[in-house]
CSV table of C-alpha atoms (C1' of nucleotides) in Angstrom, one decimal:
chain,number,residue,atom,x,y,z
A,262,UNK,CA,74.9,110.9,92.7
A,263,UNK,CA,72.9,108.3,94.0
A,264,UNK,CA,74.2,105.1,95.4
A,265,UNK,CA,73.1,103.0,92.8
A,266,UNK,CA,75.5,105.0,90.5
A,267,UNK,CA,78.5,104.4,93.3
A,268,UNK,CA,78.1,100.7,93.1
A,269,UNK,CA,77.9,101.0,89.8
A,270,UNK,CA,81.4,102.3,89.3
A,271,UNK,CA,82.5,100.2,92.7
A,272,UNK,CA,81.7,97.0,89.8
A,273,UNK,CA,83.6,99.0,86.7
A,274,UNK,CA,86.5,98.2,89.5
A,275,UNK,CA,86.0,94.4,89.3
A,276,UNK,CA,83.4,92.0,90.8
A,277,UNK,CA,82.9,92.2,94.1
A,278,UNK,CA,80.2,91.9,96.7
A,279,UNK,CA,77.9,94.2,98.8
A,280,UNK,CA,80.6,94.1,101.5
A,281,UNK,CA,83.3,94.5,99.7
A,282,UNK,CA,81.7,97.7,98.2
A,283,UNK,CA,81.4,98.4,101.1
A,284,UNK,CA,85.0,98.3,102.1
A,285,UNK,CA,86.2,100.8,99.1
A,286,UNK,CA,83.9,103.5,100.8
A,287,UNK,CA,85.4,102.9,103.7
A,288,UNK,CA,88.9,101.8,103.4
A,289,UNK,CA,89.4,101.7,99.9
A,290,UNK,CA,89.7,104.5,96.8
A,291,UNK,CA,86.6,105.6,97.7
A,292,UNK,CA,86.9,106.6,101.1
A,293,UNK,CA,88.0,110.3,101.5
A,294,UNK,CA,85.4,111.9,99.2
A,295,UNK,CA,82.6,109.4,99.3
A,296,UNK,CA,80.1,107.4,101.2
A,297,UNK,CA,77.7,104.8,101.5
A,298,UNK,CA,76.1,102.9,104.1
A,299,UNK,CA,74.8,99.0,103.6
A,300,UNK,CA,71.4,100.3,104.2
A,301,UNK,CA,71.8,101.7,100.9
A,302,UNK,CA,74.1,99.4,98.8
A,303,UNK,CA,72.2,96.4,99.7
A,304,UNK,CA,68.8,97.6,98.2
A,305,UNK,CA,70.7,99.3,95.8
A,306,UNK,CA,72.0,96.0,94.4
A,307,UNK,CA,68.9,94.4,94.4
A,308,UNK,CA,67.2,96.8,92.3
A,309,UNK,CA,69.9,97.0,90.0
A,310,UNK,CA,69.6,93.2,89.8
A,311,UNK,CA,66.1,93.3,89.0
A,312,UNK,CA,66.9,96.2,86.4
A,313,UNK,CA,69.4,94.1,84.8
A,314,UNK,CA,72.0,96.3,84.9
A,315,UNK,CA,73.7,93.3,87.0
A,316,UNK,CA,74.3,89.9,87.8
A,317,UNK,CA,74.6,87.7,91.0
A,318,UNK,CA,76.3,85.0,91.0
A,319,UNK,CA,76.4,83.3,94.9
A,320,UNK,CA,79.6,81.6,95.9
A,321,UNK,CA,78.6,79.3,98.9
A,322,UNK,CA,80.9,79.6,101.9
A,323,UNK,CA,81.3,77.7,105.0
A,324,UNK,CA,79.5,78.7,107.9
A,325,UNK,CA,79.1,82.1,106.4
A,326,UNK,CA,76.3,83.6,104.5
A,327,UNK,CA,76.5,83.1,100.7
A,328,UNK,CA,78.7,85.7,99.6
A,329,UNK,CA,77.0,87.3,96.5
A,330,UNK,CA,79.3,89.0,94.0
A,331,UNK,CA,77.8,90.9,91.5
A,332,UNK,CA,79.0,91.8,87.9
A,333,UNK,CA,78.4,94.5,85.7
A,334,UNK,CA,76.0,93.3,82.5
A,335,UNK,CA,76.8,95.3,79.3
A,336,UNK,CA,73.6,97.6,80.1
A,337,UNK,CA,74.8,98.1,83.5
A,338,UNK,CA,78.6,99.4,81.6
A,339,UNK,CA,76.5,101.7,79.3
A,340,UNK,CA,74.8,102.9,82.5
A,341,UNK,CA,77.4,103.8,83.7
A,342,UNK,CA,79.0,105.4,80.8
A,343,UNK,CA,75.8,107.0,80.5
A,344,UNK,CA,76.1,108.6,84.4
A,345,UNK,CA,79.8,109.5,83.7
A,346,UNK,CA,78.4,111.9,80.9
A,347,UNK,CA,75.9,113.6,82.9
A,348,UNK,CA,76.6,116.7,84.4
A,349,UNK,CA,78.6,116.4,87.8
A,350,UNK,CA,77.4,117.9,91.0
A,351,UNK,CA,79.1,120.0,92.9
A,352,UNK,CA,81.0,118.9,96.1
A,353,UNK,CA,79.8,119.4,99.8
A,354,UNK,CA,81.7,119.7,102.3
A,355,UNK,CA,80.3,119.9,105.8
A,356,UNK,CA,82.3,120.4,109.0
A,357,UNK,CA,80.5,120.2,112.6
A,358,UNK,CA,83.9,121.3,113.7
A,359,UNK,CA,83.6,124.7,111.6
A,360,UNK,CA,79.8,125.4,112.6
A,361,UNK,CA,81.0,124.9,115.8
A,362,UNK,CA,84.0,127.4,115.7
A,363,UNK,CA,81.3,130.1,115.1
A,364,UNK,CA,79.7,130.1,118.6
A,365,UNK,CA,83.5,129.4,120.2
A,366,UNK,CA,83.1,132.9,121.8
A,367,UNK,CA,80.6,130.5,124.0
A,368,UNK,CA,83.0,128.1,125.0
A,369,UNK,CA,85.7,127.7,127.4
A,370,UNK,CA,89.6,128.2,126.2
A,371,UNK,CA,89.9,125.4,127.4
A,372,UNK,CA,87.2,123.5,125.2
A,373,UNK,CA,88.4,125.2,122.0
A,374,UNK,CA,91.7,124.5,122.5
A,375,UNK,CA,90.0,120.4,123.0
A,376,UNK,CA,88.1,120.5,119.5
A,377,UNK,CA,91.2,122.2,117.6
A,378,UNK,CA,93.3,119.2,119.2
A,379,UNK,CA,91.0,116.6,118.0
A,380,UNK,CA,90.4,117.9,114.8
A,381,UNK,CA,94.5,118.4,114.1
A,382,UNK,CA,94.5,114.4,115.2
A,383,UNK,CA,91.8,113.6,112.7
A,384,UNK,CA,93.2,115.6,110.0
A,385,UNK,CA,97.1,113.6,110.6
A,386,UNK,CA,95.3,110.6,110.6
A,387,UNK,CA,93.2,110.9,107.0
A,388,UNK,CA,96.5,112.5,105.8
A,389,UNK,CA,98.4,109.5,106.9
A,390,UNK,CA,95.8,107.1,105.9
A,391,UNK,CA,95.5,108.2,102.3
A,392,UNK,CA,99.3,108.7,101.4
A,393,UNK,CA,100.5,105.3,103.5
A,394,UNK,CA,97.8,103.0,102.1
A,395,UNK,CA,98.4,100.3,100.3
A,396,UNK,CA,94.6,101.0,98.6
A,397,UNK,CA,94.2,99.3,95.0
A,398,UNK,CA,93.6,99.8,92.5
A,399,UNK,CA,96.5,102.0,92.0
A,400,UNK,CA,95.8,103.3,88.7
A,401,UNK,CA,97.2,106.8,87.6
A,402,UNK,CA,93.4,108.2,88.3
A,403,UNK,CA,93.4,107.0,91.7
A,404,UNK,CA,97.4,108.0,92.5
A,405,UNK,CA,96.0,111.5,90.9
A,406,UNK,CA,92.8,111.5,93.6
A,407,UNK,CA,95.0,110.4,96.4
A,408,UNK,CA,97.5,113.3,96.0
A,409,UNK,CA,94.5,115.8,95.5
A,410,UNK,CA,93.4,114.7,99.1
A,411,UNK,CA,96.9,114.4,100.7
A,412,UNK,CA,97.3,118.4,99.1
A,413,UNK,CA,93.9,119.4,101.0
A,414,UNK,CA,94.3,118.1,104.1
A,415,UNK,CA,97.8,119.3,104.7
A,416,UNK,CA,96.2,122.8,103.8
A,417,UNK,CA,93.7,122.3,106.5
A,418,UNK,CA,96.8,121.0,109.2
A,419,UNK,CA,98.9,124.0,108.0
A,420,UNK,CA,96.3,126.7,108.1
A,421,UNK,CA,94.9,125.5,112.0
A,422,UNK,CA,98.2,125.0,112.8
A,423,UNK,CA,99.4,128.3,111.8
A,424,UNK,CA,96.4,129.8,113.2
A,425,UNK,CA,96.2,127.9,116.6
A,426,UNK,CA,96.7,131.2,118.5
A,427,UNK,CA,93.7,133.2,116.9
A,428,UNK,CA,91.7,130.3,117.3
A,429,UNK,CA,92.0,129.2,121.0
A,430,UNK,CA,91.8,133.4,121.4
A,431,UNK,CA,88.1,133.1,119.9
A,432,UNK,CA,87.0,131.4,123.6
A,433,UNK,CA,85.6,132.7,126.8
A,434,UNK,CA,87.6,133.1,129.9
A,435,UNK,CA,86.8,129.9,132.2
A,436,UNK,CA,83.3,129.8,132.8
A,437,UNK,CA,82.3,133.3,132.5
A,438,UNK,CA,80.6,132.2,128.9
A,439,UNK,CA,78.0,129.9,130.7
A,440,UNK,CA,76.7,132.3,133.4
A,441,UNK,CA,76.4,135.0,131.0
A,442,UNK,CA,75.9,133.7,127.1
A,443,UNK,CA,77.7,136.4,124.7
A,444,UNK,CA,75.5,137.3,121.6
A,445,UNK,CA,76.9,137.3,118.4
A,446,UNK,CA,74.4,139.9,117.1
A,447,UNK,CA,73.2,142.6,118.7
B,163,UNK,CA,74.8,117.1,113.6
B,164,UNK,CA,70.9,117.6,113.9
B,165,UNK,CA,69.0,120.1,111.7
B,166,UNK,CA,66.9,121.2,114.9
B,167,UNK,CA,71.0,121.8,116.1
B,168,UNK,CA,71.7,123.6,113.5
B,169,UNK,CA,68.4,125.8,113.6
B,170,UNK,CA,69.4,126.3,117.5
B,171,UNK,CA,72.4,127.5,116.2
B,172,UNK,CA,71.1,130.2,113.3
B,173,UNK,CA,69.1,131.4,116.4
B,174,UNK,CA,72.0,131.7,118.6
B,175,UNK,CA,73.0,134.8,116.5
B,176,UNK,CA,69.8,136.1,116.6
B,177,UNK,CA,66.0,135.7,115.7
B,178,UNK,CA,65.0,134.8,112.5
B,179,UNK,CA,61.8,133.3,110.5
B,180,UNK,CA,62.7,130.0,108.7
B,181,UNK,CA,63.3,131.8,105.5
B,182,UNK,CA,66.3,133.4,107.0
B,183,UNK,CA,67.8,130.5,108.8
B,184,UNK,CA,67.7,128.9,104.8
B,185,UNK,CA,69.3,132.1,103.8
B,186,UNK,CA,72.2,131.8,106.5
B,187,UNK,CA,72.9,128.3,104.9
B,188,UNK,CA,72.6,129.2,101.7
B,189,UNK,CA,74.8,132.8,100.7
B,190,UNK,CA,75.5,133.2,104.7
B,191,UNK,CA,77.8,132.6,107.8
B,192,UNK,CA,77.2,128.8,107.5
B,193,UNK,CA,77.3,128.6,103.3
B,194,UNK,CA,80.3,126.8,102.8
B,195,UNK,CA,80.4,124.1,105.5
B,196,UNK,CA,76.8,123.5,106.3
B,197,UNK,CA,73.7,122.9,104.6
B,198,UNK,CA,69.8,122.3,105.7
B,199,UNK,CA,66.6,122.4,103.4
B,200,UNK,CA,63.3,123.9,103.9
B,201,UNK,CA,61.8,120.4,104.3
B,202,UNK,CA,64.0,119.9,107.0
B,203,UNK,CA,64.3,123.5,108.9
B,204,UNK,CA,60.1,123.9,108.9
B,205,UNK,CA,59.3,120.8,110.8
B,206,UNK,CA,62.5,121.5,112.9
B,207,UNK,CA,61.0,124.8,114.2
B,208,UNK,CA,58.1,123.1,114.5
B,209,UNK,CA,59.4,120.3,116.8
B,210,UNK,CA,61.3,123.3,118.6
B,211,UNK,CA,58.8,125.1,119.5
B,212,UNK,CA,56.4,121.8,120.6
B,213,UNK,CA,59.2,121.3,122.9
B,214,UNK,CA,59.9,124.9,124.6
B,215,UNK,CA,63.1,125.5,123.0
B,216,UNK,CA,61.8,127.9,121.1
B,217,UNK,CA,58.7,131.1,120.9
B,218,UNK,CA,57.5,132.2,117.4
B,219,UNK,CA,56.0,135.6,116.9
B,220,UNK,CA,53.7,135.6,113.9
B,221,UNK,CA,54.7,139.1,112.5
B,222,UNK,CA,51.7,140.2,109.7
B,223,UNK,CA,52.9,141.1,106.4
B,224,UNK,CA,50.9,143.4,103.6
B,225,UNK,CA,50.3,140.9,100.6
B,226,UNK,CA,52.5,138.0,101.6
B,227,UNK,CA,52.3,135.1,104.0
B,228,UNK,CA,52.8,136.1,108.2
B,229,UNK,CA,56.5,135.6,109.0
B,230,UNK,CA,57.0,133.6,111.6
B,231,UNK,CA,59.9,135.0,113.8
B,232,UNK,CA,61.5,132.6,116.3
B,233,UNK,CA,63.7,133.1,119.3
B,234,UNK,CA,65.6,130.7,121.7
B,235,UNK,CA,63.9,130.5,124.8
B,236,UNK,CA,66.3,129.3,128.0
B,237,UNK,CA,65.5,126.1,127.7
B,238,UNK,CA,66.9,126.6,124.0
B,239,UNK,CA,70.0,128.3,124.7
B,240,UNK,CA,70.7,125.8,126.8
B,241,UNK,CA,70.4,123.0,125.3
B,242,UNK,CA,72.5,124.3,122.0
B,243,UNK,CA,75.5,125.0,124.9
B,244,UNK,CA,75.1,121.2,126.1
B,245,UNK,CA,75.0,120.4,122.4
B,246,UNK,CA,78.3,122.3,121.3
B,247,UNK,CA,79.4,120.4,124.4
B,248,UNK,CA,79.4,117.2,123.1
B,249,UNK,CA,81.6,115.4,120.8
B,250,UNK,CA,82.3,116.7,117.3
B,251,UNK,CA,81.3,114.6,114.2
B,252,UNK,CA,84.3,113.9,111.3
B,253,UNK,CA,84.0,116.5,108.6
B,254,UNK,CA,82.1,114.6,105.4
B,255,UNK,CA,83.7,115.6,102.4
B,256,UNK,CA,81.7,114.6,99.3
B,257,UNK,CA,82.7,115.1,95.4
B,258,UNK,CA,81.5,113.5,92.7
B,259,UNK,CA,84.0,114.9,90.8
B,260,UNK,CA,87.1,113.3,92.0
B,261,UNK,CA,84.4,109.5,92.1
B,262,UNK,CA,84.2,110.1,88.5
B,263,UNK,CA,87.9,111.3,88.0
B,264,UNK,CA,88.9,108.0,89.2
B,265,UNK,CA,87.0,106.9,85.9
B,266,UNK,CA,88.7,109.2,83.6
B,267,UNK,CA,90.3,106.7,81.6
B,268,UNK,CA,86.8,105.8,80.5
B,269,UNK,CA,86.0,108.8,79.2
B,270,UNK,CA,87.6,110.6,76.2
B,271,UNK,CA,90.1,113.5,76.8
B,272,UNK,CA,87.1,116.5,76.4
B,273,UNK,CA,85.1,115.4,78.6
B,274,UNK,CA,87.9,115.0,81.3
B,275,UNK,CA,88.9,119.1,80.7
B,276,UNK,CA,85.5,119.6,80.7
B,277,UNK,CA,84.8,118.6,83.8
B,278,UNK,CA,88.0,119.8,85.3
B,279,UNK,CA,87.4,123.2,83.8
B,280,UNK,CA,83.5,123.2,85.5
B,281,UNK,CA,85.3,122.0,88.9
B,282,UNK,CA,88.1,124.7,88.6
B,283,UNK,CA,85.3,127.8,87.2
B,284,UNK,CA,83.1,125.9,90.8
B,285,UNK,CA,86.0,126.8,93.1
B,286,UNK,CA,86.9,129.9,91.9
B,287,UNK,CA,83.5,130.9,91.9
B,288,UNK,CA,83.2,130.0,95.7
B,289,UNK,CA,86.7,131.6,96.5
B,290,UNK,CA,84.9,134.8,95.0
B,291,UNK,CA,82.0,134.4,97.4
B,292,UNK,CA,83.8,133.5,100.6
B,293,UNK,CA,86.1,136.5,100.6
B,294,UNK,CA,84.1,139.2,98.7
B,295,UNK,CA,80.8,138.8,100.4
B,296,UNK,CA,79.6,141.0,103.5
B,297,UNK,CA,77.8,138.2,105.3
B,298,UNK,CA,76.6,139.2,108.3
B,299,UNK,CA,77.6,138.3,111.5
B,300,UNK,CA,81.0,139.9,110.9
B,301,UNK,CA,82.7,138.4,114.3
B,302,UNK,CA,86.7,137.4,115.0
B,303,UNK,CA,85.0,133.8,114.6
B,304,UNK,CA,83.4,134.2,111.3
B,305,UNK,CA,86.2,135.5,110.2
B,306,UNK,CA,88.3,132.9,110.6
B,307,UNK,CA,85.7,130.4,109.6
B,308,UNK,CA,85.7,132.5,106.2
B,309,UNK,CA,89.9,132.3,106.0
B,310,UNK,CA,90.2,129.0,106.4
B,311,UNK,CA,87.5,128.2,103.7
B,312,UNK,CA,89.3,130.3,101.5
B,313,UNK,CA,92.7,129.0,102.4
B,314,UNK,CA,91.1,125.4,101.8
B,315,UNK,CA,89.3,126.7,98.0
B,316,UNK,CA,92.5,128.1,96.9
B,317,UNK,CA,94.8,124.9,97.7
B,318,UNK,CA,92.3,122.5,95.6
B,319,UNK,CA,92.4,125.5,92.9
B,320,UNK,CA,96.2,125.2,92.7
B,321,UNK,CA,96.2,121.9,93.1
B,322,UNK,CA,93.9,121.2,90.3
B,323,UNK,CA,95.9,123.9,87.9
B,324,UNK,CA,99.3,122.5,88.5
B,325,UNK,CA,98.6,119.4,87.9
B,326,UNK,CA,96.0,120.4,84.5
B,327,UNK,CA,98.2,118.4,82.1
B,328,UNK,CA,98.5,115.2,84.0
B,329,UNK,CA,94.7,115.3,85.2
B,330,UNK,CA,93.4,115.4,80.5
B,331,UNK,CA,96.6,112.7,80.3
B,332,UNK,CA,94.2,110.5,82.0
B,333,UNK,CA,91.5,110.4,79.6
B,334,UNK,CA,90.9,108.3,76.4
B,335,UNK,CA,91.6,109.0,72.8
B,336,UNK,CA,89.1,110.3,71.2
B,337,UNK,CA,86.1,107.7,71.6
B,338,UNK,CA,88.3,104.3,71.9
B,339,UNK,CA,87.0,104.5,75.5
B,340,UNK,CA,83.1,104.1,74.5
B,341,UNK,CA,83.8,101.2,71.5
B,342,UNK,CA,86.4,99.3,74.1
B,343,UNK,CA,86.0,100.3,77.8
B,344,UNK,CA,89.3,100.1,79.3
B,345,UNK,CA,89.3,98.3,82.6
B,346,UNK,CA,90.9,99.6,85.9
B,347,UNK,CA,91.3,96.2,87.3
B,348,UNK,CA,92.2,92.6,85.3
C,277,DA,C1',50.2,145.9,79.2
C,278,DG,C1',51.7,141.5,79.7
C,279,DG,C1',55.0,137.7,80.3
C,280,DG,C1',58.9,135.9,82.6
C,281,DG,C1',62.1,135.8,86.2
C,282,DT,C1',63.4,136.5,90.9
C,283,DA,C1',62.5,137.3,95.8
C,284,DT,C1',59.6,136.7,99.9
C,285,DA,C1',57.3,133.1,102.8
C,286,DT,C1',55.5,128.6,104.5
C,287,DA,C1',54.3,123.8,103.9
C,288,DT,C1',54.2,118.8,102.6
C,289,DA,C1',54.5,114.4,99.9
C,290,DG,C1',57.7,111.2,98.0
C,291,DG,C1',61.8,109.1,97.6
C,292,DT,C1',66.6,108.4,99.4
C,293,DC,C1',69.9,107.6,102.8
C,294,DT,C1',72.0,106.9,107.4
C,295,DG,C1',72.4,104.6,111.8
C,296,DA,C1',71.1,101.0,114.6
C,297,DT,C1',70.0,96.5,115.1
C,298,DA,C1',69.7,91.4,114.1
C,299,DT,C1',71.9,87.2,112.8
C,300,DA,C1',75.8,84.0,112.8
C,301,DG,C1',80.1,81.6,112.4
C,302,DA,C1',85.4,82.4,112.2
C,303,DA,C1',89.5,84.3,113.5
C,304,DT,C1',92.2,86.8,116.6
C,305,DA,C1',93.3,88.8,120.8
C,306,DT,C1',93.5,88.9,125.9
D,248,DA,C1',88.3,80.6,128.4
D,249,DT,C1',86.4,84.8,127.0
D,250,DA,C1',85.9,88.9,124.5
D,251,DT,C1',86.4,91.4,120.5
D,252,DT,C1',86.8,92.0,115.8
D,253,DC,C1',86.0,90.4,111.2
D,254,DT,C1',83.2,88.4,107.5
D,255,DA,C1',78.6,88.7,105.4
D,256,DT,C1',73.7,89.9,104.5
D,257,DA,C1',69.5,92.1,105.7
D,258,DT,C1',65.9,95.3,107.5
D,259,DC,C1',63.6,99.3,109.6
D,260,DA,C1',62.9,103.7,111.9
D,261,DG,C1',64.0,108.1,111.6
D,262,DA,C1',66.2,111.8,109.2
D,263,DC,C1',66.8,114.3,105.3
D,264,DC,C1',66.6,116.3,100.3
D,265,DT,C1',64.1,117.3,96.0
D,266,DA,C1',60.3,118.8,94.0
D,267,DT,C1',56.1,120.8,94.2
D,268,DA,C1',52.1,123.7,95.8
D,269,DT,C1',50.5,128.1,97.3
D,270,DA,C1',50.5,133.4,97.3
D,271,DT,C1',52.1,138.0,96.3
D,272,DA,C1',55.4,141.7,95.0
D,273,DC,C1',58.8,143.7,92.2
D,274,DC,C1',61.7,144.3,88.2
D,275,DC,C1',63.0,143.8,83.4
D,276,DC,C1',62.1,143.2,78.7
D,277,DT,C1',59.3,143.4,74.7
DNA sequence: AGGGGTATATATAGGTCTGATATAGAATAT
DNA sequence: ATATTCTATATCAGACCTATATATACCCCT
C-alpha cells in the first residue's frame, strides 16, 4: 500500500496536516502495524494536491511555518473507497531480533541473554503503549485493532518468556564462539 | 538491517549463488521474518565481493547461465560477527489489513468477511508452512525461530476467529456505506 | 508436436521509501 | 542561562522493491 493511500485514510480520519499524519503513524491508531516517514508523506501530499484528490488550506501561525491542513475532495473519498476495494496485501513482519537468533550459536550467553532482555522490554513497552493510550479515535474498528495487537504481543512476551531457558541455551560458552566460529551447515 | 547483512548472514550457513540466498528468504530459514529481493541481493554480492568480504566461484552449467557460488572470506565472517554485535533494530510489523480494518465501517459487511476470511485462509496457510516444511538448516536455533513463528500465526488465528462476529459487526449495511460514507471522526 | 507453466539463473532500470539533514521559533526542562 | 524537546515543513542521498529482460530446461496438457 503505498503512502499516498495511508494519508489518504489518515484524511478519511479528519483534516489534519503532514505532521499530524505523521503523528498517527507514530503515536496514533496507526502506529503498531504501519509506517511512514515525512520524506514520504510530504511528496505524497503534494502530488495528491496536484491530483486533486485534496485540498490545502494554510492556517498562518506565529513564528511557525504555515501549518497546512489538507482535506479530502470527493475524488480523493472515492479514491479511497476505490483502494479499500482492492485486494489487500499480505502482512510482513520482519524481526532483526529473530534473524539474529539464528546465528546465536555464535554469540556469547552472555549476549543472548542481552538481546532476549531488550527485546522482552520492547515488547512490555508496545504492549503497554497500545492498551494504556489514550489514542483517538476510539471507534469500535480501532478498539478491535488495538486488542488484536495487545493479543500478539503478549503471545510474543509469553512464548520468550516461557522459552527463556532454551533460548539463552542456543549461545556459545564465553568466548570460545569468536576464536573458533561454529558452522551451522556442514 | 542491511541486505549486504543479511546476504553475510545466508552465507554464514553456508555457500550459496544468489539464487539460493532468494530462496532462503523466500520458502527458507529466514521466510517468515525476513525478506530481500533479487534487485537488492545481486548488487549486494557484488559490493561484497568489491570489498573482500566475499570470493565467488563461477561454476559452468550445461544449457543455463554459470552459477555464481559465493563464500565468506575472513574479512566476511568477521564483519557479520561485529554486525550481530551491534544493536538490534525494533521488529517492523506491517499489515494492511488491520489499516483497512480500521475503515470497516466504510465498507459493507461482505467485503469485511471477505477480507477477514483471505487474512484468516493467509495465516493458516503460513502456520502450514512454518511447521510442515523441512527447511534446511534444521539447528536447536532454527527451531525455535520456527516455534515461535508458529506460536505468534496461531495467536492472530485465534484471535481473529474468536472475535469473527464482532470483527463483520463492524461493517455497513448493505451499500449505505458507498451512497453516505460514515465518518470516524466529527 | 506445440503451447503454457514452472524452475533455474543473473541482471538492471524505474519508481518508491527511509534516514539524515536543514531551518526556525516556542515551550519546557535543567 | 542553557539545553533539549516540540512544532512544522522540506529535500536529498542512498537503499530497496517491482517489473522486466534474457536464456534454457523440464513437465503437463491437449
Amino acid at each position: 500500500m503505498h503512502v499516498r493511500t495511508l494519508c489518504l485514510g489518515a484524511l478519511a480520519l479528519g483534516d489534519a496536516s503532514g505532521y499530524e499524519i505523521k503523528k498517527l503513524f507514530e503515536d496514533g491508531v496507526f502506529s503498531h502495524f504501519s509506517e511512514a516517514s515525512f520524506g514520504s508523506i510530504y511528496p505524497a501530499l503534494t502530488k495528491l494536491t496536484d491530483d486533486g484528490l485534496l485540498t490545502c488550506q494554510a492556517h498562518s501561525q506565529e513564528g511557525r511555518p504555515d501549518k497546512k491542513v489538507y482535506s479530502l475532495t470527493d475524488l480523493g473519498r472515492a479514491a479511497f473507497q476505490e483502494a479499500l476495494s482492492q485486494p489487500i496485501q499480505a502482512d510482513k513482519y520482519r524481526s532483526d531480533f529473530l534473524f539474529c537468533l539464528i546465528f546465536a550459536n555464535q554469540m556469547p550467553t552472555l549476549r543472548v541473554s542481552e538481546i532476549l532482555d531488550n527485546k522482552l522490554k520492547e515488547l512490555k513497552e508496545e504492549h503497554n503503549r497500545i492498551e494504556a493510550e489514550g489514542i483517538v479515535p476510539n471507534t469500535p474498528s480501532s478498539d478491535l485493532v488495538k486488542e488484536f495487537g495487545a493479543h500478539v504481543t503478549l503471545s510474543m512476551i509469553e512464548f520468550l518468556e516461557e522459552n527463556r531457558l532454551r533460548i539463552e541455551a542456543l549461545g556459545c560458552e564465553t568466548g570460545a564462539c569468536l576464536s573458533t566460529p561454529c558452522e551451522a551447515v556442514g
